[in-house]
Every structure is written in structure tokens, then in C-alpha cells.
Amino acid sequence: MIANCPPEEIDGLICRERDSAAAGGYTLEWKHYGHDAPEDLPERLVAAGFVPADEEEVLVLALDEASLAAFDDAGRHEIKIVRDEGSLADYAEISREIGRRNAEEERLALALQVQAGTDEMSIHIAYADGEPVACGRVYFRDGGTYAELSGGRTKTAHRRQGHFTSLVASRLRESRDRGRTHAFVDALPTSAPILRKLGFQFVTRTRPFVFVSDSHGIDG
């Protein structure tokens, strides 16, 4: 995270981060928030070769009994928390089905975290008749009271069946059980209305800008 970078230094910073990604062969995402300066930062990122993705809404929810009750699905869907590296194949299967081109790169990165035994991330997967159909992650940063929901996705044929909401509920319950007081998420236009209806509050807007090195295709 970078804060208070002087405007005259921002172009150099963008180029250094881009060049590091190109040299390392990895995909780099720069998150631009509505309050970020300078005002023309999005244009500078595009000029440096970053590709803008869909705008998202930053939403937050207080983790009290009333808010969690809105997500109660009475155990209608089967949700499993990933405990071993092998289960990440199910996560990658969902990602590939919806067209994410970096599914294998993402699986390998997540596998490293699972191998490390870190408790800063948890991965939840929803199943229907034994088939992995939806998934999502939740992050627990050290020293904070917030949980961050991320990576929510559902196979096309299984949308509008409640899997998305059940996965949110599962991650919210874990967050509360681990002592977090709030959860936030960067929500796409497809999910933001659902989350707001269930109690999440709007904070600001954000847009990812993605730089892909020559060795990777752009993530869909």
C-alpha cells in the first residue's frame, strides 16, 4: 500500500512497479480508490500500460447478530473450508469455468499460503451434488478488527441459486468467530446490489488497473 506519494513522483513509481512485474513475470493489480490523488491517476496508469477493470463498490458490514441473521441460509448449501492444497483444484475449476485466464497462477499462489499454514486467509467452497460450484476467500490482517471478503465467484450454470449468499454467510460467521467486528468487500456491479440489500453499507468506489507481463494473458 502506498500513501502520500508526491504527484511529481507518481509516474516514476508506476513505472518501477510495472517494470518489476514485467521482470518477475507476474500480474500486477493497482487498486485506485475514489479519494486517491492525483485526480488523473487512472489516466497515468493507462498510459503506463495498465488495463482498467470494472469499477467496484467498497462496502462494509458490522458483524453483529442482526446483520448476520440477514444472511442465514439454514445450512441449505454445502460449504467446505479448504484445509489442504489438493482442494484448491476445485477452486481453480470454478475459476476456469467462468473464464479467468490466470486460474493456475492463482492456484499456485494460494497453495503457497496453504502450505505455509497461515491463518491470515481462509478459502470457502460451495458444492452441489459433489460438484464445486462457487468459492470465495476471506482475509484476516494482523492487528486489525476487520475481515476482507475477496475472490467470490460462481459457475455460470449455478448462479441465482443462493450459493453466493451462502458463501458470504459462511465467511461472515468465521470472521465473527475469530473476533472481527466488521467485514468489507470490493463488490462488482453484479454483487453490490445483493450485498447492499442484505445490510452492507457503501463507503467509496474503487477500480482495479491490471498490468500483465508478456508471459500471461489478461485475467477476465
PDB file of C-alpha atoms in Angstrom:
ATOM      1  CA  MET A   1       0.000   0.000   0.000  1.00  0.00           C
ATOM      2  CA  ILE A   2       1.303   3.440  -0.961  1.00  0.00           C
ATOM      3  CA  ALA A   3       0.109   6.713   0.574  1.00  0.00           C
ATOM      4  CA  ASN A   4       1.026  10.389   0.191  1.00  0.00           C
ATOM      5  CA  CYS A   5       3.191   9.985  -2.885  1.00  0.00           C
ATOM      6  CA  PRO A   6       4.029  13.450  -4.302  1.00  0.00           C
ATOM      7  CA  PRO A   7       2.361  13.982  -7.708  1.00  0.00           C
ATOM      8  CA  GLU A   8       5.703  14.627  -9.375  1.00  0.00           C
ATOM      9  CA  GLU A   9       6.926  11.190  -8.270  1.00  0.00           C
ATOM     10  CA  ILE A  10       3.887   9.099  -9.153  1.00  0.00           C
ATOM     11  CA  ASP A  11       4.857   8.364 -12.770  1.00  0.00           C
ATOM     12  CA  GLY A  12       8.233   7.036 -11.687  1.00  0.00           C
ATOM     13  CA  LEU A  13       6.597   4.879  -9.035  1.00  0.00           C
ATOM     14  CA  ILE A  14       4.112   3.447 -11.535  1.00  0.00           C
ATOM     15  CA  CYS A  15       6.897   2.579 -13.958  1.00  0.00           C
ATOM     16  CA  ARG A  16       9.028   0.928 -11.281  1.00  0.00           C
ATOM     17  CA  GLU A  17       6.151  -1.268 -10.139  1.00  0.00           C
ATOM     18  CA  ARG A  18       5.258  -2.140 -13.737  1.00  0.00           C
ATOM     19  CA  ASP A  19       8.847  -2.988 -14.635  1.00  0.00           C
ATOM     20  CA  SER A  20       9.206  -5.196 -11.555  1.00  0.00           C
ATOM     21  CA  ALA A  21       6.110  -7.137 -12.625  1.00  0.00           C
ATOM     22  CA  ALA A  22       7.422  -7.479 -16.170  1.00  0.00           C
ATOM     23  CA  ALA A  23      10.811  -8.706 -14.953  1.00  0.00           C
ATOM     24  CA  GLY A  24       9.238 -11.124 -12.483  1.00  0.00           C
ATOM     25  CA  GLY A  25       6.667 -12.431 -14.944  1.00  0.00           C
ATOM     26  CA  TYR A  26       3.692 -11.794 -12.686  1.00  0.00           C
ATOM     27  CA  THR A  27       0.368  -9.968 -12.989  1.00  0.00           C
ATOM     28  CA  LEU A  28       0.169  -6.671 -11.075  1.00  0.00           C
ATOM     29  CA  GLU A  29      -3.075  -5.074  -9.893  1.00  0.00           C
ATOM     30  CA  TRP A  30      -3.153  -1.435  -8.809  1.00  0.00           C
ATOM     31  CA  LYS A  31      -6.301  -0.525  -6.894  1.00  0.00           C
ATOM     32  CA  HIS A  32      -7.478   3.042  -7.441  1.00  0.00           C
ATOM     33  CA  TYR A  33      -9.941   4.428  -4.871  1.00  0.00           C
ATOM     34  CA  GLY A  34     -12.332   7.338  -5.287  1.00  0.00           C
ATOM     35  CA  HIS A  35     -10.405   9.539  -2.847  1.00  0.00           C
ATOM     36  CA  ASP A  36      -6.945   8.830  -4.331  1.00  0.00           C
ATOM     37  CA  ALA A  37      -4.756  11.629  -5.644  1.00  0.00           C
ATOM     38  CA  PRO A  38      -3.747  12.908  -8.083  1.00  0.00           C
ATOM     39  CA  GLU A  39      -7.088  13.120  -9.881  1.00  0.00           C
ATOM     40  CA  ASP A  40      -5.556  11.945 -13.158  1.00  0.00           C
ATOM     41  CA  LEU A  41      -4.030   8.794 -11.633  1.00  0.00           C
ATOM     42  CA  PRO A  42      -6.263   6.492 -13.751  1.00  0.00           C
ATOM     43  CA  GLU A  43      -5.040   8.173 -16.934  1.00  0.00           C
ATOM     44  CA  ARG A  44      -1.420   7.801 -15.785  1.00  0.00           C
ATOM     45  CA  LEU A  45      -1.907   4.091 -15.121  1.00  0.00           C
ATOM     46  CA  VAL A  46      -3.439   3.523 -18.557  1.00  0.00           C
ATOM     47  CA  ALA A  47      -0.583   5.436 -20.190  1.00  0.00           C
ATOM     48  CA  ALA A  48       1.861   3.100 -18.430  1.00  0.00           C
ATOM     49  CA  GLY A  49       0.177   0.007 -19.852  1.00  0.00           C
ATOM     50  CA  PHE A  50      -2.331  -0.890 -17.142  1.00  0.00           C
ATOM     51  CA  VAL A  51      -5.784  -2.057 -18.254  1.00  0.00           C
ATOM     52  CA  PRO A  52      -8.828  -0.819 -16.281  1.00  0.00           C
ATOM     53  CA  ALA A  53     -11.230  -3.466 -14.998  1.00  0.00           C
ATOM     54  CA  ASP A  54     -14.832  -2.976 -13.880  1.00  0.00           C
ATOM     55  CA  GLU A  55     -15.482  -0.364 -11.203  1.00  0.00           C
ATOM     56  CA  GLU A  56     -16.320  -1.790  -7.780  1.00  0.00           C
ATOM     57  CA  GLU A  57     -18.027  -0.502  -4.642  1.00  0.00           C
ATOM     58  CA  VAL A  58     -16.271  -0.722  -1.283  1.00  0.00           C
ATOM     59  CA  LEU A  59     -18.922  -1.962   1.171  1.00  0.00           C
ATOM     60  CA  VAL A  60     -18.735  -2.621   4.920  1.00  0.00           C
ATOM     61  CA  LEU A  61     -20.883  -4.592   7.379  1.00  0.00           C
ATOM     62  CA  ALA A  62     -20.846  -4.587  11.188  1.00  0.00           C
ATOM     63  CA  LEU A  63     -20.670  -8.190  12.408  1.00  0.00           C
ATOM     64  CA  ASP A  64     -23.473  -8.214  14.967  1.00  0.00           C
ATOM     65  CA  GLU A  65     -26.270 -10.746  15.398  1.00  0.00           C
ATOM     66  CA  ALA A  66     -28.813  -8.661  13.497  1.00  0.00           C
ATOM     67  CA  SER A  67     -26.625  -8.239  10.417  1.00  0.00           C
ATOM     68  CA  LEU A  68     -25.591 -11.899  10.347  1.00  0.00           C
ATOM     69  CA  ALA A  69     -29.227 -13.001  10.621  1.00  0.00           C
ATOM     70  CA  ALA A  70     -29.914 -11.455   7.202  1.00  0.00           C
ATOM     71  CA  PHE A  71     -27.525 -13.996   5.659  1.00  0.00           C
ATOM     72  CA  ASP A  72     -28.901 -17.055   7.466  1.00  0.00           C
ATOM     73  CA  ASP A  73     -29.487 -19.818   4.899  1.00  0.00           C
ATOM     74  CA  ALA A  74     -30.298 -22.547   7.452  1.00  0.00           C
ATOM     75  CA  GLY A  75     -27.497 -24.704   6.058  1.00  0.00           C
ATOM     76  CA  ARG A  76     -29.224 -25.009   2.682  1.00  0.00           C
ATOM     77  CA  HIS A  77     -25.925 -25.294   0.802  1.00  0.00           C
ATOM     78  CA  GLU A  78     -22.855 -27.417   1.456  1.00  0.00           C
ATOM     79  CA  ILE A  79     -19.851 -25.217   2.264  1.00  0.00           C
ATOM     80  CA  LYS A  80     -16.362 -26.555   2.952  1.00  0.00           C
ATOM     81  CA  ILE A  81     -13.311 -24.665   4.163  1.00  0.00           C
ATOM     82  CA  VAL A  82     -10.105 -25.602   2.339  1.00  0.00           C
ATOM     83  CA  ARG A  83      -7.762 -27.455   4.680  1.00  0.00           C
ATOM     84  CA  ASP A  84      -5.233 -28.843   2.210  1.00  0.00           C
ATOM     85  CA  GLU A  85      -3.579 -27.956  -1.073  1.00  0.00           C
ATOM     86  CA  GLY A  86      -5.468 -30.639  -3.008  1.00  0.00           C
ATOM     87  CA  SER A  87      -8.805 -28.895  -2.515  1.00  0.00           C
ATOM     88  CA  LEU A  88      -7.501 -25.913  -4.464  1.00  0.00           C
ATOM     89  CA  ALA A  89      -8.120 -27.894  -7.656  1.00  0.00           C
ATOM     90  CA  ASP A  90     -11.841 -27.328  -7.008  1.00  0.00           C
ATOM     91  CA  TYR A  91     -11.211 -23.595  -6.593  1.00  0.00           C
ATOM     92  CA  ALA A  92      -9.285 -23.471  -9.878  1.00  0.00           C
ATOM     93  CA  GLU A  93     -12.019 -25.452 -11.657  1.00  0.00           C
ATOM     94  CA  ILE A  94     -14.565 -22.775 -10.771  1.00  0.00           C
ATOM     95  CA  SER A  95     -12.200 -20.025 -11.893  1.00  0.00           C
ATOM     96  CA  ARG A  96     -11.542 -21.661 -15.264  1.00  0.00           C
ATOM     97  CA  GLU A  97     -15.244 -22.268 -15.881  1.00  0.00           C
ATOM     98  CA  ILE A  98     -16.039 -18.564 -15.593  1.00  0.00           C
ATOM     99  CA  GLY A  99     -13.145 -17.645 -17.902  1.00  0.00           C
ATOM    100  CA  ARG A 100     -10.395 -16.440 -15.567  1.00  0.00           C
ATOM    101  CA  ARG A 101      -7.170 -16.846 -17.524  1.00  0.00           C
ATOM    102  CA  ASN A 102      -4.855 -16.782 -14.523  1.00  0.00           C
ATOM    103  CA  ALA A 103      -6.586 -19.656 -12.696  1.00  0.00           C
ATOM    104  CA  GLU A 104      -3.446 -21.783 -12.464  1.00  0.00           C
ATOM    105  CA  GLU A 105      -1.245 -18.857 -11.423  1.00  0.00           C
ATOM    106  CA  GLU A 106      -3.763 -18.028  -8.709  1.00  0.00           C
ATOM    107  CA  ARG A 107      -3.963 -21.657  -7.556  1.00  0.00           C
ATOM    108  CA  LEU A 108      -0.193 -21.845  -7.156  1.00  0.00           C
ATOM    109  CA  ALA A 109      -0.116 -18.590  -5.176  1.00  0.00           C
ATOM    110  CA  LEU A 110      -2.884 -19.804  -2.873  1.00  0.00           C
ATOM    111  CA  ALA A 111      -1.137 -23.168  -2.472  1.00  0.00           C
ATOM    112  CA  LEU A 112       1.920 -21.418  -1.067  1.00  0.00           C
ATOM    113  CA  GLN A 113      -0.248 -19.795   1.594  1.00  0.00           C
ATOM    114  CA  VAL A 114      -1.948 -23.087   2.442  1.00  0.00           C
ATOM    115  CA  GLN A 115       1.435 -24.824   2.691  1.00  0.00           C
ATOM    116  CA  ALA A 116       2.692 -22.095   4.997  1.00  0.00           C
ATOM    117  CA  GLY A 117      -0.172 -22.809   7.377  1.00  0.00           C
ATOM    118  CA  THR A 118      -1.037 -19.123   7.650  1.00  0.00           C
ATOM    119  CA  ASP A 119      -4.210 -18.181   9.495  1.00  0.00           C
ATOM    120  CA  GLU A 120      -4.454 -14.854   7.665  1.00  0.00           C
ATOM    121  CA  MET A 121      -6.571 -16.349   4.856  1.00  0.00           C
ATOM    122  CA  SER A 122      -9.422 -18.816   4.612  1.00  0.00           C
ATOM    123  CA  ILE A 123     -10.934 -20.306   1.442  1.00  0.00           C
ATOM    124  CA  HIS A 124     -14.575 -21.431   1.310  1.00  0.00           C
ATOM    125  CA  ILE A 125     -16.039 -23.610  -1.466  1.00  0.00           C
ATOM    126  CA  ALA A 126     -19.720 -24.384  -2.124  1.00  0.00           C
ATOM    127  CA  TYR A 127     -20.720 -27.778  -3.542  1.00  0.00           C
ATOM    128  CA  ALA A 128     -23.856 -29.055  -5.274  1.00  0.00           C
ATOM    129  CA  ASP A 129     -24.156 -32.851  -5.510  1.00  0.00           C
ATOM    130  CA  GLY A 130     -20.408 -33.131  -5.024  1.00  0.00           C
ATOM    131  CA  GLU A 131     -19.532 -30.596  -7.727  1.00  0.00           C
ATOM    132  CA  PRO A 132     -17.624 -27.428  -6.757  1.00  0.00           C
ATOM    133  CA  VAL A 133     -19.873 -24.580  -7.931  1.00  0.00           C
ATOM    134  CA  ALA A 134     -18.826 -21.408  -6.079  1.00  0.00           C
ATOM    135  CA  CYS A 135     -15.982 -20.140  -3.925  1.00  0.00           C
ATOM    136  CA  GLY A 136     -14.605 -17.167  -2.044  1.00  0.00           C
ATOM    137  CA  ARG A 137     -11.791 -16.094   0.264  1.00  0.00           C
ATOM    138  CA  VAL A 138     -11.618 -14.103   3.484  1.00  0.00           C
ATOM    139  CA  TYR A 139      -8.521 -12.358   4.842  1.00  0.00           C
ATOM    140  CA  PHE A 140      -7.682 -11.588   8.463  1.00  0.00           C
ATOM    141  CA  ARG A 141      -4.920  -8.975   8.629  1.00  0.00           C
ATOM    142  CA  ASP A 142      -2.737  -8.902  11.721  1.00  0.00           C
ATOM    143  CA  GLY A 143      -3.577  -6.232  14.261  1.00  0.00           C
ATOM    144  CA  GLY A 144      -6.955  -5.276  12.829  1.00  0.00           C
ATOM    145  CA  THR A 145     -10.615  -5.784  13.633  1.00  0.00           C
ATOM    146  CA  TYR A 146     -11.729  -6.063  10.007  1.00  0.00           C
ATOM    147  CA  ALA A 147     -12.101  -9.091   7.744  1.00  0.00           C
ATOM    148  CA  GLU A 148     -11.834  -8.698   3.969  1.00  0.00           C
ATOM    149  CA  LEU A 149     -14.037 -10.774   1.654  1.00  0.00           C
ATOM    150  CA  SER A 150     -12.474 -11.483  -1.728  1.00  0.00           C
ATOM    151  CA  GLY A 151     -12.487 -13.768  -4.744  1.00  0.00           C
ATOM    152  CA  GLY A 152     -16.209 -14.573  -4.791  1.00  0.00           C
ATOM    153  CA  ARG A 153     -17.249 -16.403  -7.964  1.00  0.00           C
ATOM    154  CA  THR A 154     -19.918 -18.877  -9.097  1.00  0.00           C
ATOM    155  CA  LYS A 155     -20.122 -21.208 -12.085  1.00  0.00           C
ATOM    156  CA  THR A 156     -22.480 -19.847 -14.716  1.00  0.00           C
ATOM    157  CA  ALA A 157     -24.999 -22.708 -14.542  1.00  0.00           C
ATOM    158  CA  HIS A 158     -25.297 -22.401 -10.757  1.00  0.00           C
ATOM    159  CA  ARG A 159     -25.959 -18.679 -10.414  1.00  0.00           C
ATOM    160  CA  ARG A 160     -29.169 -17.329  -8.845  1.00  0.00           C
ATOM    161  CA  GLN A 161     -29.406 -20.409  -6.618  1.00  0.00           C
ATOM    162  CA  GLY A 162     -28.197 -18.851  -3.371  1.00  0.00           C
ATOM    163  CA  HIS A 163     -24.614 -20.119  -3.444  1.00  0.00           C
ATOM    164  CA  PHE A 164     -23.183 -16.594  -3.467  1.00  0.00           C
ATOM    165  CA  THR A 165     -25.166 -15.547  -0.395  1.00  0.00           C
ATOM    166  CA  SER A 166     -24.340 -18.777   1.439  1.00  0.00           C
ATOM    167  CA  LEU A 167     -20.629 -18.240   0.835  1.00  0.00           C
ATOM    168  CA  VAL A 168     -20.858 -14.694   2.147  1.00  0.00           C
ATOM    169  CA  ALA A 169     -22.674 -16.000   5.230  1.00  0.00           C
ATOM    170  CA  SER A 170     -20.071 -18.697   5.826  1.00  0.00           C
ATOM    171  CA  ARG A 171     -17.208 -16.206   5.691  1.00  0.00           C
ATOM    172  CA  LEU A 172     -19.033 -13.685   7.871  1.00  0.00           C
ATOM    173  CA  ARG A 173     -19.619 -16.320  10.543  1.00  0.00           C
ATOM    174  CA  GLU A 174     -15.954 -17.296  10.538  1.00  0.00           C
ATOM    175  CA  SER A 175     -14.994 -13.624  10.763  1.00  0.00           C
ATOM    176  CA  ARG A 176     -17.215 -13.085  13.786  1.00  0.00           C
ATOM    177  CA  ASP A 177     -15.971 -16.291  15.428  1.00  0.00           C
ATOM    178  CA  ARG A 178     -12.411 -15.028  15.010  1.00  0.00           C
ATOM    179  CA  GLY A 179     -13.200 -11.794  16.818  1.00  0.00           C
ATOM    180  CA  ARG A 180     -13.594  -9.431  13.867  1.00  0.00           C
ATOM    181  CA  THR A 181     -16.089  -6.607  14.292  1.00  0.00           C
ATOM    182  CA  HIS A 182     -16.573  -5.605  10.651  1.00  0.00           C
ATOM    183  CA  ALA A 183     -16.217  -7.106   7.187  1.00  0.00           C
ATOM    184  CA  PHE A 184     -15.609  -5.228   3.971  1.00  0.00           C
ATOM    185  CA  VAL A 185     -15.605  -6.175   0.317  1.00  0.00           C
ATOM    186  CA  ASP A 186     -14.835  -4.633  -3.065  1.00  0.00           C
ATOM    187  CA  ALA A 187     -18.081  -5.571  -4.813  1.00  0.00           C
ATOM    188  CA  LEU A 188     -18.663  -5.753  -8.556  1.00  0.00           C
ATOM    189  CA  PRO A 189     -21.869  -4.321 -10.074  1.00  0.00           C
ATOM    190  CA  THR A 190     -23.310  -7.856 -10.183  1.00  0.00           C
ATOM    191  CA  SER A 191     -22.960  -8.410  -6.427  1.00  0.00           C
ATOM    192  CA  ALA A 192     -23.112  -4.924  -4.889  1.00  0.00           C
ATOM    193  CA  PRO A 193     -26.946  -4.625  -5.059  1.00  0.00           C
ATOM    194  CA  ILE A 194     -27.344  -8.017  -3.343  1.00  0.00           C
ATOM    195  CA  LEU A 195     -24.949  -7.094  -0.550  1.00  0.00           C
ATOM    196  CA  ARG A 196     -26.469  -3.632  -0.003  1.00  0.00           C
ATOM    197  CA  LYS A 197     -29.941  -5.178   0.211  1.00  0.00           C
ATOM    198  CA  LEU A 198     -28.651  -7.505   2.945  1.00  0.00           C
ATOM    199  CA  GLY A 199     -27.157  -4.702   5.019  1.00  0.00           C
ATOM    200  CA  PHE A 200     -23.720  -3.786   3.664  1.00  0.00           C
ATOM    201  CA  GLN A 201     -23.077  -0.018   3.622  1.00  0.00           C
ATOM    202  CA  PHE A 202     -21.398   1.949   0.822  1.00  0.00           C
ATOM    203  CA  VAL A 203     -18.015   3.549   1.616  1.00  0.00           C
ATOM    204  CA  THR A 204     -16.391   4.561  -1.682  1.00  0.00           C
ATOM    205  CA  ARG A 205     -15.685   3.335  -5.205  1.00  0.00           C
ATOM    206  CA  THR A 206     -12.606   1.565  -6.485  1.00  0.00           C
ATOM    207  CA  ARG A 207     -11.313   0.286  -9.821  1.00  0.00           C
ATOM    208  CA  PRO A 208      -8.520  -2.239 -10.405  1.00  0.00           C
ATOM    209  CA  PHE A 209      -5.927  -1.426 -13.043  1.00  0.00           C
ATOM    210  CA  VAL A 210      -4.102  -4.548 -14.200  1.00  0.00           C
ATOM    211  CA  PHE A 211      -0.692  -4.935 -15.812  1.00  0.00           C
ATOM    212  CA  VAL A 212       0.004  -8.340 -17.339  1.00  0.00           C
ATOM    213  CA  SER A 213       3.548  -9.361 -18.202  1.00  0.00           C
ATOM    214  CA  ASP A 214       4.225 -10.868 -21.619  1.00  0.00           C
ATOM    215  CA  SER A 215       4.137 -14.385 -20.133  1.00  0.00           C
ATOM    216  CA  HIS A 216       0.454 -14.132 -19.069  1.00  0.00           C
ATOM    217  CA  GLY A 217      -2.872 -13.379 -20.698  1.00  0.00           C
ATOM    218  CA  ILE A 218      -5.166 -10.709 -19.281  1.00  0.00           C
ATOM    219  CA  ASP A 219      -7.353 -12.022 -16.463  1.00  0.00           C
ATOM    220  CA  GLY A 220     -11.014 -11.992 -17.351  1.00  0.00           C
TER     221      GLY A 220
END
